[in-house]
């Protein structure tokens, strides 16, 4: 699994060996849950699917709930809100046999080899090579490709890179940007902006082959969206106040025939990070 690029989770069954192999992507952008006892092993990408099997009495893990609500990193491990059900952590694989199941981490970020290059410019070129490949390998789709575009550098870098790869194929990206319903200008000063749409529009124009759509989510209140997301995920999530436009964005992307959604996730540690300059 360490050789596979992108966002993925998969299962492989070896019938002769009666062995099941599961794996989840390096950053954990996909979901993979499982239940195991002395007689049954069940897994799914949906927590709701496992709960529907009623394999064991459901008991809430109150500590895990607290960790999620305060964004404690410990919530990224194997535990879930429902004690009998576990999550395969990111960058981990799981081997299941009739006798046992073993979880192993196949990739460690802190063990990545540190590059030492002669010039500062060399780091820029090397970063661009890695970033280009990270975007390029996610452009394979049997439908159109959408982008969740903000006014910042993270998703802006993703969309301009993706548009460059797709321009030679005469393909267009479909971008969506959350736009506030009321005029936000009276709530911000000259150093800040209340709507990201003008900056997102400028980015889309610079990229060239991008269709940009505003997302107002006027039909859903933030509270309604939080309840809807709870029904989907079966547990609370970080930044729940953004669910109203996030869910509407996913709906709009699906209605446009998009099957891949690019985002600027983890950009604060990459594109937007100013770094330690000595």
Coordinates of C-alpha atoms in Angstrom, one line a residue:
X1 CA 0.0 0.0 0.0
X2 CA 2.9 2.4 0.5
X3 CA 3.2 2.6 -3.3
X4 CA -0.4 3.7 -4.0
X5 CA -1.0 7.4 -4.6
X6 CA -4.2 9.3 -3.8
X7 CA -7.1 8.8 -1.4
X8 CA -8.2 5.2 -1.1
X9 CA -9.1 2.2 1.0
X10 CA -9.4 -1.3 -0.2
X11 CA -9.9 -5.0 0.8
X12 CA -8.3 -8.1 -0.8
X13 CA -9.5 -11.6 -0.1
X14 CA -7.1 -14.6 -0.6
X15 CA -9.5 -17.6 -0.8
X16 CA -6.8 -20.3 -0.7
X17 CA -5.2 -18.9 2.4
X18 CA -8.5 -17.7 3.9
X19 CA -6.8 -14.4 4.5
X20 CA -8.3 -10.9 4.3
X21 CA -6.1 -7.8 3.8
X22 CA -7.4 -4.2 4.4
X23 CA -5.6 -0.9 4.0
X24 CA -6.3 2.8 4.2
X25 CA -4.6 5.7 2.6
X26 CA -1.6 7.7 4.1
X27 CA -3.6 10.7 5.3
X28 CA -6.9 9.0 6.1
X29 CA -9.1 10.9 3.7
X30 CA -11.2 7.7 3.2
X31 CA -13.1 5.7 5.8
X32 CA -12.7 2.1 6.9
X33 CA -14.5 0.6 9.9
X34 CA -14.6 -2.9 11.3
X35 CA -16.0 -5.2 14.0
X36 CA -14.2 -8.3 15.2
X37 CA -15.0 -11.0 17.8
X38 CA -14.2 -14.7 18.1
X39 CA -16.7 -15.6 15.4
X40 CA -17.3 -12.6 13.1
X41 CA -15.2 -10.1 11.2
X42 CA -17.1 -7.4 9.4
X43 CA -15.9 -4.2 7.7
X44 CA -17.3 -1.3 5.7
X45 CA -16.5 2.2 4.5
X46 CA -19.7 3.3 6.2
X47 CA -20.2 3.3 10.0
X48 CA -24.0 3.2 9.4
X49 CA -23.6 -0.1 7.5
X50 CA -21.9 -1.8 10.4
X51 CA -24.4 -0.4 12.9
X52 CA -27.2 -1.8 10.8
X53 CA -25.8 -5.4 11.2
X54 CA -26.5 -5.2 15.0
X55 CA -23.4 -7.3 15.7
X56 CA -23.1 -6.1 19.3
X57 CA -24.8 -3.8 21.8
X58 CA -23.8 -0.3 21.1
X59 CA -22.0 1.6 24.0
X60 CA -20.9 5.2 23.6
X61 CA -17.2 6.0 24.1
X62 CA -17.6 9.3 26.0
X63 CA -13.9 10.0 26.1
X64 CA -13.7 9.7 22.3
X65 CA -16.7 12.1 22.0
X66 CA -14.9 14.6 24.1
X67 CA -11.7 14.3 22.0
X68 CA -13.6 14.9 18.8
X69 CA -15.3 18.0 20.2
X70 CA -12.0 19.6 21.3
X71 CA -10.1 18.4 18.1
X72 CA -7.7 16.2 20.2
X73 CA -5.3 14.3 17.9
X74 CA -6.0 11.1 19.9
X75 CA -9.4 11.0 18.1
X76 CA -7.6 10.0 14.9
X77 CA -6.8 6.5 16.2
X78 CA -8.7 3.3 16.1
X79 CA -11.5 4.2 18.5
X80 CA -14.9 5.4 17.4
X81 CA -17.9 6.8 19.1
X82 CA -19.3 3.3 19.3
X83 CA -17.1 1.1 21.5
X84 CA -17.6 -2.3 19.7
X85 CA -16.6 -0.7 16.3
X86 CA -13.1 0.3 15.4
X87 CA -11.6 2.4 12.7
X88 CA -8.5 1.4 10.7
X89 CA -6.2 4.4 11.3
X90 CA -4.6 6.2 8.4
X91 CA -1.5 4.7 6.9
X92 CA -2.4 1.3 8.5
X93 CA -3.2 -2.1 7.1
X94 CA -5.0 -5.0 8.7
X95 CA -4.5 -8.7 8.1
X96 CA -7.3 -11.1 9.2
X97 CA -7.1 -14.9 9.4
X98 CA -9.4 -17.5 11.1
X99 CA -7.0 -17.3 14.1
X100 CA -6.1 -13.7 14.5
X101 CA -6.1 -10.2 13.1
X102 CA -3.0 -7.9 13.1
X103 CA -2.9 -4.1 12.5
X104 CA 0.3 -2.6 11.2
X105 CA 1.4 0.9 10.2
X106 CA 2.9 0.8 6.8
X107 CA 4.0 4.5 6.5
X108 CA 5.5 6.9 9.0
X109 CA 5.6 10.6 8.2
X110 CA 8.4 11.2 10.7
X111 CA 10.6 8.6 9.0
X112 CA 10.5 10.3 5.7
X113 CA 14.0 11.0 4.4
X114 CA 14.9 14.7 4.8
X115 CA 16.3 16.4 1.7
X116 CA 19.4 18.5 1.9
X117 CA 19.7 20.6 -1.2
X118 CA 22.5 23.1 -2.1
X119 CA 20.2 26.1 -2.9
X120 CA 16.9 27.5 -1.6
X121 CA 15.6 27.5 -5.2
X122 CA 16.2 23.8 -5.4
X123 CA 13.6 23.3 -2.6
X124 CA 11.0 25.2 -4.6
X125 CA 11.6 23.1 -7.7
X126 CA 11.5 19.9 -5.7
X127 CA 8.3 20.9 -3.9
X128 CA 6.7 21.7 -7.2
X129 CA 7.5 18.2 -8.5
X130 CA 5.9 16.6 -5.5
X131 CA 2.9 18.9 -5.5
X132 CA 2.3 18.4 -9.2
X133 CA 2.3 14.7 -8.9
X134 CA 0.0 14.8 -5.9
X135 CA -2.6 16.8 -8.0
X136 CA -2.0 14.9 -11.2
X137 CA -2.6 11.4 -9.7
X138 CA -6.0 12.6 -8.4
X139 CA -7.3 13.7 -11.8
X140 CA -8.4 10.2 -12.9
X141 CA -12.2 10.0 -13.0
X142 CA -15.1 8.5 -15.0
X143 CA -16.9 11.8 -14.4
X144 CA -16.1 15.5 -14.2
X145 CA -13.7 16.9 -11.6
X146 CA -14.8 19.5 -9.1
X147 CA -12.8 21.8 -6.7
X148 CA -13.8 23.3 -3.4
X149 CA -12.2 26.7 -4.0
X150 CA -11.6 29.3 -1.3
X151 CA -9.9 32.6 -1.5
X152 CA -6.7 31.3 -0.1
X153 CA -3.4 29.8 -1.4
X154 CA -4.1 26.2 -0.6
X155 CA -7.1 25.3 -2.9
X156 CA -6.0 28.1 -5.2
X157 CA -2.7 26.2 -5.8
X158 CA -4.5 23.0 -6.4
X159 CA -6.9 24.4 -9.0
X160 CA -4.3 26.2 -11.0
X161 CA -2.1 23.1 -11.0
X162 CA -5.0 20.8 -12.0
X163 CA -6.2 23.3 -14.7
X164 CA -2.7 23.3 -16.2
X165 CA -2.8 19.5 -16.5
X166 CA -6.3 19.4 -18.0
X167 CA -5.9 22.3 -20.4
X168 CA -4.1 20.1 -22.9
X169 CA -7.0 17.7 -22.9
X170 CA -9.5 20.5 -23.5
X171 CA -11.2 19.6 -20.2
X172 CA -12.6 22.1 -17.7
X173 CA -12.7 22.1 -13.9
X174 CA -15.9 22.9 -12.0
X175 CA -15.2 25.0 -8.9
X176 CA -17.5 25.9 -6.0
X177 CA -17.0 28.7 -3.5
X178 CA -19.1 29.4 -0.4
X179 CA -20.6 32.9 -0.5
X180 CA -22.4 34.5 2.5
X181 CA -26.0 35.6 2.0
X182 CA -25.8 38.9 3.8
X183 CA -23.3 41.6 2.8
X184 CA -20.3 40.9 5.0
X185 CA -18.3 44.1 4.3
X186 CA -19.8 46.0 7.3
X187 CA -18.3 43.3 9.6
X188 CA -14.7 43.5 8.5
X189 CA -12.0 46.1 8.3
X190 CA -9.8 47.0 5.3
X191 CA -7.2 44.3 6.2
X192 CA -9.7 41.5 6.0
X193 CA -12.4 40.2 3.6
X194 CA -15.8 38.8 4.4
X195 CA -16.4 37.0 1.1
X196 CA -13.9 34.8 -0.6
X197 CA -15.7 34.9 -3.9
X198 CA -13.8 37.8 -5.5
X199 CA -10.4 36.2 -4.8
X200 CA -11.7 32.8 -5.9
X201 CA -13.0 34.4 -9.1
X202 CA -9.6 35.9 -9.8
X203 CA -8.0 32.5 -9.3
X204 CA -10.4 30.8 -11.6
X205 CA -9.8 33.5 -14.3
X206 CA -6.1 33.0 -13.9
X207 CA -6.4 29.3 -14.3
X208 CA -8.4 29.7 -17.5
X209 CA -10.4 26.5 -18.0
X210 CA -12.5 26.8 -14.8
X211 CA -16.3 27.2 -14.3
X212 CA -16.9 28.8 -11.0
X213 CA -20.2 28.6 -9.1
X214 CA -21.2 30.4 -5.8
X215 CA -22.6 28.3 -3.0
X216 CA -25.1 30.2 -0.8
X217 CA -26.9 27.2 0.8
X218 CA -29.8 29.5 1.4
X219 CA -32.2 26.5 1.7
X220 CA -30.5 25.0 4.7
X221 CA -29.8 26.5 8.1
X222 CA -26.6 25.7 10.0
X223 CA -28.6 23.7 12.6
X224 CA -30.4 21.7 10.0
X225 CA -27.2 20.9 8.3
X226 CA -25.5 19.7 11.5
X227 CA -28.4 17.3 12.2
X228 CA -28.2 16.0 8.6
X229 CA -24.5 15.4 8.9
X230 CA -25.0 13.5 12.1
X231 CA -27.5 11.3 10.3
X232 CA -24.8 10.6 7.6
X233 CA -21.7 10.2 9.8
X234 CA -23.3 8.9 13.0
X235 CA -20.9 11.0 15.1
X236 CA -19.9 14.7 15.5
X237 CA -17.3 16.3 13.3
X238 CA -14.9 19.1 13.4
X239 CA -16.1 22.6 12.2
X240 CA -19.7 21.5 12.2
X241 CA -20.8 25.1 11.6
X242 CA -19.5 24.8 8.1
X243 CA -21.7 21.8 7.3
X244 CA -24.5 23.8 5.7
X245 CA -22.4 25.0 2.8
X246 CA -20.2 21.9 2.7
X247 CA -23.2 19.6 2.2
X248 CA -24.7 21.9 -0.4
X249 CA -21.3 22.0 -2.2
X250 CA -21.2 18.2 -2.4
X251 CA -24.8 18.1 -3.7
X252 CA -24.1 20.6 -6.4
X253 CA -20.9 18.8 -7.4
X254 CA -22.9 15.6 -7.8
X255 CA -25.6 17.2 -9.8
X256 CA -23.0 18.5 -12.2
X257 CA -21.8 14.9 -12.8
X258 CA -18.6 15.3 -10.8
X259 CA -17.0 12.1 -9.3
X260 CA -13.8 13.6 -7.8
X261 CA -13.6 16.7 -5.5
X262 CA -10.2 18.3 -5.0
X263 CA -9.7 20.4 -1.9
X264 CA -6.9 22.4 -0.1
X265 CA -6.9 20.0 2.9
X266 CA -3.7 20.1 5.0
X267 CA -2.6 23.2 3.0
X268 CA -1.8 25.0 6.3
X269 CA 1.2 22.7 6.7
X270 CA 2.3 23.1 3.1
X271 CA 1.4 25.9 0.7
X272 CA 0.4 28.4 3.4
X273 CA 3.1 27.5 5.8
X274 CA 5.7 30.3 6.1
X275 CA 8.3 27.8 7.3
X276 CA 11.2 28.3 9.8
X277 CA 13.6 30.8 8.2
X278 CA 17.0 30.9 9.8

